[in-house]
Amino acid sequence: DIQMTQSPSSLSASVGDRVTITCQASQDISNYLNWYQQKPGKAPKLLIYDASNLETGVPSRFSGSGSGTDFTFTISSLQPEDIATYYCQQYDNLPVTFGQGTKLEIK
Amino acid sequence: EVQLLESGGGLVQPGGSLRLSCAASGFTFSSYAMSWVRQAPGKGLEWVSAISGSGGSTYYADSVKGRFTISRDNSKNTLYLQMNSLRAEDTAVYYCAKPLWFGDPGGAFDIWGQGTMVTVSS
């Protein structure tokens, strides 16, 4: 199975800050990498697919980049409603696997 | 509106069985492979199983292989997960999820249900 390592596991930032989360795959997954946002008690929401494509309706302050084994997720200007846990997910091979999550809090 | 609605969760004793259902609406259900993803309390996301649009191909995580069976009834637009020999470590919220593109058993999951809680405890 492909292991996905996310960092950091938690992050505290101020409104307006630029926030970056990284995800590393245990092997080359090309660009088969997605990012999700999950708020407490809710289902995950797809934000970015295929490493850098913004899902319809998602604000443009969210972006993704990378290919191969190293990927980055960025919020350009943190908003209060962005408080959530974020997960990366690879789908190059089954089983689909997720990173352990990054819990984002407001400072 | 594209929607997934899970049901069937509950409290079951270790070794017991439970069948989850996921009713789909708002899209051509039979065109899409579908997945189950679970989340143990306070933990991350774990993919459990997937099934092709026709139902002819199924895929499982090693943690559930031989105990869980995924199936679908395209005439009823419904996805199922039959869970047998349940263990405490199966306790989780179970989500059904639709991929962004048809035909891909993995992929990006753009639609999720609200989840149904399964608790395995004596």
Tab-separated table of C-alpha atoms in Angstrom:
chain	number	residue	atom	x	y	z
A	1	ASP	CA	0.000	0.000	0.000
A	2	ILE	CA	1.099	3.566	-0.679
A	3	GLN	CA	1.722	5.500	2.531
A	4	MET	CA	0.822	9.173	2.646
A	5	THR	CA	2.664	11.317	5.176
A	6	GLN	CA	1.162	14.697	5.940
A	7	SER	CA	2.803	17.502	7.866
A	8	PRO	CA	2.275	19.179	10.153
A	9	SER	CA	-0.334	17.185	12.074
A	10	SER	CA	-1.639	20.411	13.578
A	11	LEU	CA	-1.209	24.053	12.761
A	12	SER	CA	-2.206	27.325	14.418
A	13	ALA	CA	-2.370	30.454	12.269
A	14	SER	CA	-3.931	33.903	12.229
A	15	VAL	CA	-6.665	35.182	9.940
A	16	GLY	CA	-5.026	36.435	6.766
A	17	ASP	CA	-1.972	34.187	7.083
A	18	ARG	CA	-0.675	32.032	4.275
A	19	VAL	CA	-0.941	28.382	5.322
A	20	THR	CA	0.924	25.467	3.753
A	21	ILE	CA	0.463	21.740	4.311
A	22	THR	CA	2.654	19.112	2.731
A	23	CYS	CA	1.957	15.518	1.772
A	24	GLN	CA	4.562	12.959	0.784
A	25	ALA	CA	3.808	9.671	-0.918
A	26	SER	CA	5.880	6.547	-0.301
A	27	GLN	CA	6.212	6.078	-4.068
A	28	ASP	CA	5.636	7.998	-7.274
A	29	ILE	CA	1.907	8.686	-7.685
A	30	SER	CA	2.196	11.120	-10.623
A	31	ASN	CA	-0.508	13.723	-9.974
A	32	TYR	CA	-3.116	11.326	-8.551
A	33	LEU	CA	-3.471	13.346	-5.389
A	34	ASN	CA	-6.528	15.022	-3.908
A	35	TRP	CA	-7.136	17.336	-0.944
A	36	TYR	CA	-10.199	17.374	1.314
A	37	GLN	CA	-11.507	19.614	4.046
A	38	GLN	CA	-13.466	18.124	6.941
A	39	LYS	CA	-15.289	20.127	9.590
A	40	PRO	CA	-16.368	18.488	12.882
A	41	GLY	CA	-19.350	16.195	12.476
A	42	LYS	CA	-19.422	16.643	8.711
A	43	ALA	CA	-18.394	14.571	5.719
A	44	PRO	CA	-15.173	15.462	3.909
A	45	LYS	CA	-15.395	17.998	1.102
A	46	LEU	CA	-13.272	17.769	-2.032
A	47	LEU	CA	-11.205	20.915	-2.569
A	48	ILE	CA	-8.422	20.005	-5.007
A	49	TYR	CA	-8.201	17.056	-7.403
A	50	ASP	CA	-5.304	15.789	-9.480
A	51	ALA	CA	-2.859	17.774	-7.364
A	52	SER	CA	-3.730	21.232	-8.638
A	53	ASN	CA	-7.273	21.422	-9.995
A	54	LEU	CA	-9.758	23.447	-7.972
A	55	GLU	CA	-13.101	21.714	-7.513
A	56	THR	CA	-16.093	23.700	-8.735
A	57	GLY	CA	-17.316	26.225	-6.200
A	58	VAL	CA	-14.195	26.144	-4.035
A	59	PRO	CA	-12.711	29.585	-3.267
A	60	SER	CA	-9.582	30.503	-5.175
A	61	ARG	CA	-7.579	31.072	-1.973
A	62	PHE	CA	-7.146	27.272	-1.939
A	63	SER	CA	-4.500	25.803	-4.229
A	64	GLY	CA	-2.408	22.698	-4.684
A	65	SER	CA	0.815	21.778	-6.412
A	66	GLY	CA	3.298	18.975	-6.832
A	67	SER	CA	3.792	15.698	-8.627
A	68	GLY	CA	5.591	12.430	-8.090
A	69	THR	CA	5.998	12.069	-4.338
A	70	ASP	CA	5.842	15.604	-2.945
A	71	PHE	CA	2.740	17.754	-2.800
A	72	THR	CA	1.729	21.047	-1.260
A	73	PHE	CA	-1.649	22.486	-0.279
A	74	THR	CA	-1.898	26.234	0.323
A	75	ILE	CA	-4.473	28.636	1.694
A	76	SER	CA	-3.334	32.049	0.512
A	77	SER	CA	-5.204	34.070	3.122
A	78	LEU	CA	-6.709	32.131	6.027
A	79	GLN	CA	-10.346	32.841	6.798
A	80	PRO	CA	-12.233	31.908	10.006
A	81	GLU	CA	-14.393	29.441	8.084
A	82	ASP	CA	-11.292	27.499	7.004
A	83	ILE	CA	-10.916	25.997	10.459
A	84	ALA	CA	-11.066	22.271	9.790
A	85	THR	CA	-8.969	19.164	9.334
A	86	TYR	CA	-7.393	18.694	5.911
A	87	TYR	CA	-6.527	15.361	4.311
A	88	CYS	CA	-4.543	14.382	1.259
A	89	GLN	CA	-5.515	11.223	-0.630
A	90	GLN	CA	-3.775	9.231	-3.345
A	91	TYR	CA	-5.576	7.182	-5.954
A	92	ASP	CA	-2.712	5.960	-8.109
A	93	ASN	CA	-3.248	2.463	-6.746
A	94	LEU	CA	-5.888	0.674	-4.761
A	95	PRO	CA	-6.240	0.755	-1.868
A	96	VAL	CA	-6.884	4.451	-1.974
A	97	THR	CA	-5.016	5.886	1.021
A	98	PHE	CA	-5.283	9.100	2.983
A	99	GLY	CA	-2.806	11.157	4.941
A	100	GLN	CA	-3.293	11.261	8.702
A	101	GLY	CA	-4.763	14.766	8.544
A	102	THR	CA	-3.745	18.286	9.510
A	103	LYS	CA	-5.886	20.055	12.091
A	104	LEU	CA	-5.930	23.762	11.405
A	105	GLU	CA	-6.763	26.172	14.229
A	106	ILE	CA	-6.997	29.937	14.533
A	107	LYS	CA	-4.314	31.595	16.639
B	1	GLU	CA	-29.347	17.680	-6.608
B	2	VAL	CA	-26.757	14.940	-6.342
B	3	GLN	CA	-27.195	13.192	-3.025
B	4	LEU	CA	-26.132	10.115	-1.075
B	5	LEU	CA	-28.005	8.979	2.009
B	6	GLU	CA	-26.656	6.203	4.202
B	7	SER	CA	-28.660	4.108	6.647
B	8	GLY	CA	-28.358	0.912	8.636
B	9	GLY	CA	-25.811	1.819	11.270
B	10	GLY	CA	-26.216	0.973	14.928
B	11	LEU	CA	-24.884	-0.914	17.926
B	12	VAL	CA	-23.852	-4.524	17.355
B	13	GLN	CA	-21.992	-7.052	19.470
B	14	PRO	CA	-18.566	-8.339	18.475
B	15	GLY	CA	-18.960	-11.131	15.967
B	16	GLY	CA	-22.289	-9.765	14.793
B	17	SER	CA	-23.465	-8.529	11.409
B	18	LEU	CA	-24.899	-5.351	9.976
B	19	ARG	CA	-25.887	-4.198	6.487
B	20	LEU	CA	-25.425	-0.599	5.471
B	21	SER	CA	-27.317	1.009	2.598
B	22	CYS	CA	-26.599	4.124	0.582
B	23	ALA	CA	-29.402	5.583	-1.534
B	24	ALA	CA	-28.200	7.668	-4.448
B	25	SER	CA	-30.063	10.342	-6.379
B	26	GLY	CA	-29.414	13.088	-8.893
B	27	PHE	CA	-26.925	11.250	-11.118
B	28	THR	CA	-26.688	8.164	-13.320
B	29	PHE	CA	-25.815	5.746	-10.525
B	30	SER	CA	-24.982	2.781	-12.728
B	31	SER	CA	-22.269	4.740	-14.544
B	32	TYR	CA	-20.145	5.272	-11.432
B	33	ALA	CA	-18.002	3.011	-9.350
B	34	MET	CA	-18.834	3.658	-5.693
B	35	SER	CA	-16.852	3.414	-2.485
B	36	TRP	CA	-17.257	3.083	1.246
B	37	VAL	CA	-14.892	5.100	3.451
B	38	ARG	CA	-14.876	4.946	7.248
B	39	GLN	CA	-13.625	7.106	10.081
B	40	ALA	CA	-13.076	5.760	13.576
B	41	PRO	CA	-13.878	8.213	16.404
B	42	GLY	CA	-11.240	10.933	16.512
B	43	LYS	CA	-9.225	9.265	13.739
B	44	GLY	CA	-8.529	9.773	10.053
B	45	LEU	CA	-10.178	8.483	6.906
B	46	GLU	CA	-9.840	4.864	5.781
B	47	TRP	CA	-11.035	3.557	2.422
B	48	VAL	CA	-12.930	0.304	2.938
B	49	SER	CA	-14.266	-1.001	-0.361
B	50	ALA	CA	-15.278	-0.108	-3.902
B	51	ILE	CA	-17.460	-1.615	-6.597
B	52	SER	CA	-17.600	-1.009	-10.340
B	53	GLY	CA	-20.640	0.555	-11.950
B	54	SER	CA	-21.928	-2.775	-13.208
B	55	GLY	CA	-21.182	-4.498	-9.918
B	56	GLY	CA	-18.947	-6.997	-11.655
B	57	SER	CA	-15.734	-5.933	-9.927
B	58	THR	CA	-15.219	-5.413	-6.228
B	59	TYR	CA	-12.254	-4.188	-4.209
B	60	TYR	CA	-11.501	-4.348	-0.471
B	61	ALA	CA	-9.058	-3.063	2.082
B	62	ASP	CA	-7.058	-5.869	3.678
B	63	SER	CA	-8.591	-4.955	7.064
B	64	VAL	CA	-12.076	-6.039	5.916
B	65	LYS	CA	-11.365	-8.616	3.208
B	66	GLY	CA	-13.285	-11.826	3.837
B	67	ARG	CA	-15.633	-10.166	6.339
B	68	PHE	CA	-17.300	-7.349	4.377
B	69	THR	CA	-19.139	-7.610	1.059
B	70	ILE	CA	-19.956	-4.638	-1.140
B	71	SER	CA	-22.822	-4.843	-3.603
B	72	ARG	CA	-25.219	-2.608	-5.501
B	73	ASP	CA	-28.694	-2.660	-6.999
B	74	ASN	CA	-28.679	-0.306	-9.954
B	75	SER	CA	-32.439	-0.687	-10.391
B	76	LYS	CA	-32.847	0.836	-6.925
B	77	ASN	CA	-29.890	3.256	-7.129
B	78	THR	CA	-28.608	1.759	-3.911
B	79	LEU	CA	-25.177	0.701	-2.651
B	80	TYR	CA	-24.749	-1.823	0.152
B	81	LEU	CA	-22.098	-2.969	2.583
B	82	GLN	CA	-22.698	-6.277	4.325
B	83	MET	CA	-20.489	-6.432	7.396
B	84	ASN	CA	-19.966	-9.779	9.125
B	85	SER	CA	-17.723	-10.923	11.986
B	86	LEU	CA	-17.601	-7.385	13.275
B	87	ARG	CA	-14.813	-6.326	15.611
B	88	ALA	CA	-14.382	-3.427	18.011
B	89	GLU	CA	-11.919	-1.869	15.562
B	90	ASP	CA	-14.702	-1.636	12.955
B	91	THR	CA	-16.385	1.026	15.093
B	92	ALA	CA	-16.571	4.092	12.875
B	93	VAL	CA	-18.710	6.442	10.859
B	94	TYR	CA	-19.201	4.842	7.462
B	95	TYR	CA	-19.540	7.096	4.420
B	96	CYS	CA	-20.485	6.181	0.903
B	97	ALA	CA	-18.710	8.258	-1.705
B	98	LYS	CA	-19.055	8.954	-5.412
B	99	PRO	CA	-16.005	9.631	-7.579
B	100	LEU	CA	-15.663	12.642	-9.810
B	101	TRP	CA	-15.351	10.475	-12.928
B	102	PHE	CA	-17.292	7.399	-13.900
B	103	GLY	CA	-15.460	4.147	-14.361
B	104	ASP	CA	-12.737	4.848	-11.773
B	105	PRO	CA	-12.960	2.711	-8.599
B	106	GLY	CA	-10.649	5.146	-6.833
B	107	GLY	CA	-10.395	8.731	-7.844
B	108	ALA	CA	-11.470	11.958	-6.227
B	109	PHE	CA	-14.637	11.657	-4.170
B	110	ASP	CA	-16.760	14.680	-4.957
B	111	ILE	CA	-19.977	13.577	-3.279
B	112	TRP	CA	-20.215	12.032	0.189
B	113	GLY	CA	-23.154	10.906	2.252
B	114	GLN	CA	-23.751	12.226	5.747
B	115	GLY	CA	-22.375	9.035	7.269
B	116	THR	CA	-23.859	6.316	9.462
B	117	MET	CA	-22.341	5.313	12.800
B	118	VAL	CA	-21.474	1.688	13.484
B	119	THR	CA	-20.568	0.781	17.054
B	120	VAL	CA	-19.241	-2.679	17.832
B	121	SER	CA	-19.385	-3.300	21.548
B	122	SER	CA	-20.675	-5.794	24.078
